[in-house]
Tab-separated table of C-alpha atoms in Angstrom:
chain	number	residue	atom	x	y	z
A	1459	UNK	CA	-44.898	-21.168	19.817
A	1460	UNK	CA	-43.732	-24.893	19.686
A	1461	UNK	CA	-40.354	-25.283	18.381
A	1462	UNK	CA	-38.807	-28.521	17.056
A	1463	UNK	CA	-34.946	-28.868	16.892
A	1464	UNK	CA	-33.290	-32.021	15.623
A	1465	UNK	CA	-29.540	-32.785	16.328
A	1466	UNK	CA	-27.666	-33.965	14.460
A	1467	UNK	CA	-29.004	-32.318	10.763
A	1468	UNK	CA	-26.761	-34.700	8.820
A	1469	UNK	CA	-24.503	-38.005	9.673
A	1470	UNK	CA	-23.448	-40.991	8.090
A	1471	UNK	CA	-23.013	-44.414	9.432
A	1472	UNK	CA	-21.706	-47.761	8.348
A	1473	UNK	CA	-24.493	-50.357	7.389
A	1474	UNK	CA	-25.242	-52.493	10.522
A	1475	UNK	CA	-24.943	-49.552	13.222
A	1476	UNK	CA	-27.595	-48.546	14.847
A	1477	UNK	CA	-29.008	-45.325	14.282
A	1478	UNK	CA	-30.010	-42.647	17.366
A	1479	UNK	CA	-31.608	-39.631	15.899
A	1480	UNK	CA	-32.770	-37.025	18.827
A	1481	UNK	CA	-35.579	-34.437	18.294
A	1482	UNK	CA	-36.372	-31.749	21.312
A	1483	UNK	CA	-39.126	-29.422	21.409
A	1484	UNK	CA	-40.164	-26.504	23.943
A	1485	UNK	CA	-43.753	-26.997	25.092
A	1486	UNK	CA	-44.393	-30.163	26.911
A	1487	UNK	CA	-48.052	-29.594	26.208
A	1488	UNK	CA	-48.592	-32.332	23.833
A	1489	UNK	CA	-50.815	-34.471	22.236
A	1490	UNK	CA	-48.649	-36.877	20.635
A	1491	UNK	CA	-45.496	-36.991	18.428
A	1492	UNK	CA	-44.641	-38.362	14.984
A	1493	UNK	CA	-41.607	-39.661	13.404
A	1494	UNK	CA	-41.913	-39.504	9.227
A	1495	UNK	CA	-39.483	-40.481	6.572
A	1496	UNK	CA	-39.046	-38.027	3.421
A	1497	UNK	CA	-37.313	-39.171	0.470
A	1498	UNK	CA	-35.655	-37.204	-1.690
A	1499	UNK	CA	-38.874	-35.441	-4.175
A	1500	UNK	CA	-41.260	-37.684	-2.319
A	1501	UNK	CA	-43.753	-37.370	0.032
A	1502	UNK	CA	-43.766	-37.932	4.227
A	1503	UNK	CA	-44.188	-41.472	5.406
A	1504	UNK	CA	-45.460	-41.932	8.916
A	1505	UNK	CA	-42.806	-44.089	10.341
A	1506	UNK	CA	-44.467	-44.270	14.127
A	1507	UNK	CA	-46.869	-42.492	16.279
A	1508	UNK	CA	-46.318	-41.971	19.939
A	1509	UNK	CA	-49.096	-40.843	22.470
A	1510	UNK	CA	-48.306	-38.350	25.044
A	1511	UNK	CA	-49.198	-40.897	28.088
A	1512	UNK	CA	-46.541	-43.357	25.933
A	1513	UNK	CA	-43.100	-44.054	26.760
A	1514	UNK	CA	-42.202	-45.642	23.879
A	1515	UNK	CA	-43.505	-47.289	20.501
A	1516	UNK	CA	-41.647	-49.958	18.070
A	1517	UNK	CA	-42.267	-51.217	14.818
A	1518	UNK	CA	-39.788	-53.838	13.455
A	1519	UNK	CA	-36.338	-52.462	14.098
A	1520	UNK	CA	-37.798	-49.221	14.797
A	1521	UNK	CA	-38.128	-47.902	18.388
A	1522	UNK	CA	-38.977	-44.349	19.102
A	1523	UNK	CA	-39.327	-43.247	23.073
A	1524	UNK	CA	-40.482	-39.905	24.476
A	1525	UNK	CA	-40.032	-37.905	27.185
A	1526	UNK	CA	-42.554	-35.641	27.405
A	1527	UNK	CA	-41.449	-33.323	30.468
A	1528	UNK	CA	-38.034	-32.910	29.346
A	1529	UNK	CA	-38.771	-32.328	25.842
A	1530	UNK	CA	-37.389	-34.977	24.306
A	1531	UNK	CA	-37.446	-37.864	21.473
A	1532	UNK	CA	-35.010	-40.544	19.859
A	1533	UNK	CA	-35.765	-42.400	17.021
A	1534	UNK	CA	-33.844	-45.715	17.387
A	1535	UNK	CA	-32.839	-47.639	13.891
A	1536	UNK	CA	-31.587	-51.117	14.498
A	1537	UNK	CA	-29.049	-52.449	12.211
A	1538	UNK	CA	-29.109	-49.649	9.409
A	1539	UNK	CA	-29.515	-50.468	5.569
A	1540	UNK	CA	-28.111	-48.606	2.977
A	1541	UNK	CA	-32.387	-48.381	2.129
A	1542	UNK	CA	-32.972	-46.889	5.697
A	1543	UNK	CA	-30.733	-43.746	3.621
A	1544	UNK	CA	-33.352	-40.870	4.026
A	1545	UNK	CA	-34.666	-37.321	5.891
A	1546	UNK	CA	-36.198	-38.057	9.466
A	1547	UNK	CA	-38.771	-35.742	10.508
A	1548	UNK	CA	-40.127	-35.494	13.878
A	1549	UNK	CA	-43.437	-33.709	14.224
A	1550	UNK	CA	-44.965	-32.824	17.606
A	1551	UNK	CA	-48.613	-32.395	17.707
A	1552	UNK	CA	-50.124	-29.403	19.585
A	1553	UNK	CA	-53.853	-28.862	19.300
A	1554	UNK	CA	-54.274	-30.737	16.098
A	1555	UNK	CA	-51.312	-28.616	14.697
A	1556	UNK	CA	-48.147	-30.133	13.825
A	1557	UNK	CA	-44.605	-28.671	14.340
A	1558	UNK	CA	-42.216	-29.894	12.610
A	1559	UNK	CA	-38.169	-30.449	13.003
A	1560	UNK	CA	-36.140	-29.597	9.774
A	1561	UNK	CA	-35.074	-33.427	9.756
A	1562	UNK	CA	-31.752	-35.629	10.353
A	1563	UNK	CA	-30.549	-36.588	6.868
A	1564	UNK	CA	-28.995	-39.895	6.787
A	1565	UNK	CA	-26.952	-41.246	4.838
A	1566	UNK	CA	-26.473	-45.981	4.930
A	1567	UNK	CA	-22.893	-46.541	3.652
A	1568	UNK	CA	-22.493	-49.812	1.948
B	557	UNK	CA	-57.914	-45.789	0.559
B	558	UNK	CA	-55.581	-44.857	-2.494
B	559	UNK	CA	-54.135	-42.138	0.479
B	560	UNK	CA	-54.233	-38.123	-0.099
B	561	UNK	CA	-54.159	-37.462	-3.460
B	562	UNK	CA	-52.524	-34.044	-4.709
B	563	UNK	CA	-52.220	-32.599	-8.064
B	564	UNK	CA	-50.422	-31.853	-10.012
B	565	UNK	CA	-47.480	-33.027	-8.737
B	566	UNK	CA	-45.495	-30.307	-10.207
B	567	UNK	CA	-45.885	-26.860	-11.938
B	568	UNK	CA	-44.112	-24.374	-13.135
B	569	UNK	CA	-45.239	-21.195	-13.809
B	570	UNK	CA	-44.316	-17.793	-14.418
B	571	UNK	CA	-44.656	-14.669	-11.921
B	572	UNK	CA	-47.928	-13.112	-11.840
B	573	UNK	CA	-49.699	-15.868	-13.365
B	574	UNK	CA	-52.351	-17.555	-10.978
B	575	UNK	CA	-51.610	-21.141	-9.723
B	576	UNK	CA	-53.836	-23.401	-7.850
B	577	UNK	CA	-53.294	-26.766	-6.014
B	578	UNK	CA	-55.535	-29.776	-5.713
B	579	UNK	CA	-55.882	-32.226	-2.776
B	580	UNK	CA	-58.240	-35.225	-1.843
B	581	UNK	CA	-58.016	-36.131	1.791
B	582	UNK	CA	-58.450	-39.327	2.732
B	583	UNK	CA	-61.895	-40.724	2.976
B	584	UNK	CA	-63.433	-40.147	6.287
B	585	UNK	CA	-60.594	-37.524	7.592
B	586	UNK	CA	-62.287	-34.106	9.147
B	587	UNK	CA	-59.187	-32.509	9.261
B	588	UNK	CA	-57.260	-31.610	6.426
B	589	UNK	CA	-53.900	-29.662	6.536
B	590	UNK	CA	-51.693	-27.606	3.668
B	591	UNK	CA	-48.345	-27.384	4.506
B	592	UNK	CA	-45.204	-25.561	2.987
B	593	UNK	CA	-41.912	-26.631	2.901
B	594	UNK	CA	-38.202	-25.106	1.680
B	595	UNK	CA	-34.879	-25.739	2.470
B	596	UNK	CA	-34.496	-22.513	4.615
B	597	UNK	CA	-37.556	-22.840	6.845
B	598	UNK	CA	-38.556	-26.401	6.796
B	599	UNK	CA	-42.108	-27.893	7.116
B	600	UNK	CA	-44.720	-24.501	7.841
B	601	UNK	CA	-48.186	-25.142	8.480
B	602	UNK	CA	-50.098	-22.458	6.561
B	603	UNK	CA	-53.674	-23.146	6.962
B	604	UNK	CA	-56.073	-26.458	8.366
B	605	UNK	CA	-60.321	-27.164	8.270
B	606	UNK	CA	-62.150	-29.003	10.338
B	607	UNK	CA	-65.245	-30.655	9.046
B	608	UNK	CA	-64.271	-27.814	5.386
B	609	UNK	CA	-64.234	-24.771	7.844
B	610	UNK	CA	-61.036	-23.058	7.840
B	611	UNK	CA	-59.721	-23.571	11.492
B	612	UNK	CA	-56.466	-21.613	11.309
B	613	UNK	CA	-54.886	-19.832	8.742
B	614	UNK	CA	-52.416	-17.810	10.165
B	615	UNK	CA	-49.521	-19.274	8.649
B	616	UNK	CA	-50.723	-18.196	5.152
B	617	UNK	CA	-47.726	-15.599	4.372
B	618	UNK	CA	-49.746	-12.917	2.534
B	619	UNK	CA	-53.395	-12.232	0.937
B	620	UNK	CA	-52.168	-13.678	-2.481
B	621	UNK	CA	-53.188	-16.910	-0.713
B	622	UNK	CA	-55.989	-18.799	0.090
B	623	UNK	CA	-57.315	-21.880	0.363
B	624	UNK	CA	-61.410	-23.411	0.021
B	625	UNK	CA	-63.097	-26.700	0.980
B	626	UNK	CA	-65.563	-26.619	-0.771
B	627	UNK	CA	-66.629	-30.116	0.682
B	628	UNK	CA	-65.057	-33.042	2.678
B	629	UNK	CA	-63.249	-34.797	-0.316
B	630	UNK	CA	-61.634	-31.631	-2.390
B	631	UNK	CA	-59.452	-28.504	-0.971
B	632	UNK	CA	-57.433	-26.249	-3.043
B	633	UNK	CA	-55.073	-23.871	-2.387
B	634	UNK	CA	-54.923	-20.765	-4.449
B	635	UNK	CA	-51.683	-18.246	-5.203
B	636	UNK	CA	-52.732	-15.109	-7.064
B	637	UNK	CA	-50.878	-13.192	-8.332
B	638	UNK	CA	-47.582	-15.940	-8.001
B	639	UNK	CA	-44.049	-15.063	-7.130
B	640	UNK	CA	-40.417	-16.353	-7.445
B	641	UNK	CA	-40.317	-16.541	-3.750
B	642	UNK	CA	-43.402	-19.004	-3.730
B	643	UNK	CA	-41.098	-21.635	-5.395
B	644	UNK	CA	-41.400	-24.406	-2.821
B	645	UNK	CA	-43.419	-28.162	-2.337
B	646	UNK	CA	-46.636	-27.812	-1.048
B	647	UNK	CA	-48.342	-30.735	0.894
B	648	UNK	CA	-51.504	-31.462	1.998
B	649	UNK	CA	-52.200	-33.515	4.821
B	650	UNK	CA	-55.550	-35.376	6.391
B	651	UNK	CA	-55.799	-37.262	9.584
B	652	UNK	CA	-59.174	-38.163	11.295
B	653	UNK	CA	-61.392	-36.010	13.782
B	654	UNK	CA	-59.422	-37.032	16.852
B	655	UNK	CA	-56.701	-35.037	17.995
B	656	UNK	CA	-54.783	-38.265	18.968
B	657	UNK	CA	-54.068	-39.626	15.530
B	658	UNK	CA	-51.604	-39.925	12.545
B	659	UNK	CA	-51.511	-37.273	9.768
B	660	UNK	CA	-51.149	-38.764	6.511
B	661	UNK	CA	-49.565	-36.692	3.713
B	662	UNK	CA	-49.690	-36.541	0.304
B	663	UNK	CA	-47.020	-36.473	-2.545
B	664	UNK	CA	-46.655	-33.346	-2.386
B	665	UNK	CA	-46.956	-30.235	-5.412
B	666	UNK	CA	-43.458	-29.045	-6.334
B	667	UNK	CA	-43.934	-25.569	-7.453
B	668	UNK	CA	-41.403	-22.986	-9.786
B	669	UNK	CA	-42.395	-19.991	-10.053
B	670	UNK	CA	-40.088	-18.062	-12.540
């Protein structure tokens, strides 16, 4: 059974860092992996979509790279804004199945 | 595409009573996915169709639920009879027949059962 671990759960930065959020899972038998956004009593919003032949994917200050046979993935946020304040989900996809992480809260400060 | 649709968005109900969830996948998806998630355990999958045959169900916790597809542009997921420990948000997702592509979700149902 795939499981999904994200490190660090919670954190807080300053606005203008840049934000690393890791996500590791246990079976390198993938199909791809998905980074989504949750807001608090909303919905998931696919954030970026990385194949497993792909080292890496960006959109706008968003870069997310993979390493597939160590089990890895870091979601890179450039230059945080308090609105980048959310729940980061990665979700590895297995067979058409997704596994989810329980998420990296994160918190912009002003 | 107005994206997956779920409804209602929340409900409250009280134990024993029936409850049942609406989605609409988006237009053209094959696969559609309902997924449960709480603050202890996270993001489950508990059951997925493929073309509105059920694929998987084996996270479904318990025989008070199931789910139907009755065709490609409705699903619903069913809890009979309802319990307090049931209280959670339910998604649905949908993503296309390839096993290389996105999942999109929906809103999500936010369910209390009391």
């Amino acid at each position: 059974k795939q499981e999904v671990t994200q490190i660090p759960a919670a954190l807080s930065v300053p606005e203008g860092e840049n934000l690393v959020l890791n996500c590791s899972f246990t079976d390198s038998a993938i199909y791809n992996l998905q980074w989504f956004r949750q807001d608090p009593g909303k919905g998931l919003t696919s954030l970026l979509l990385i194949q497993s032949s792909q080292r890496e994917q960006t959109s706008g200050r968003l870069n997310a790279s993979l390493d597939k046979s160590s089990g890895r993935s870091t979601l890179y946020i450039a230059a945080s804004q308090p609105g980048d304040s959310a729940t980061y989900l990665c979700a590895v996809n297995g067979n058409n199945r997704l596994a989810f992480g329980k998420g990296n809260q994160v918190v912009v400060i002003p | 595409d107005a994206g997956v649709i779920q409804s209602p968005r929340h409900e409250v109900t009280e134990m024993g009573q029936e409850v049942t969830l609406r989605c609409k996948p988006i237009s053209g998806h094959d696969y559609l996915f309902w997924y449960r998630q709480t603050m202890m355990r996270g993001l489950e999958l508990l059951i997925y169709f493929n073309n509105n045959v059920p694929i998987d169900d084996s996270g479904m916790p318990e025989d008070r639920f199931s789910a139907k597809m009755p065709n490609a542009s409705f699903s619903t997921l069913k809890i009979q009879p309802s319990e307090p420990r049931d209280s959670a948000v339910y998604f649905c997702a949908s993503s296309s027949g390839r096993l290389n592509t996105e999942a999109f979700f929906g809103q999500g149902t936010r369910l209390t059962v009391v």
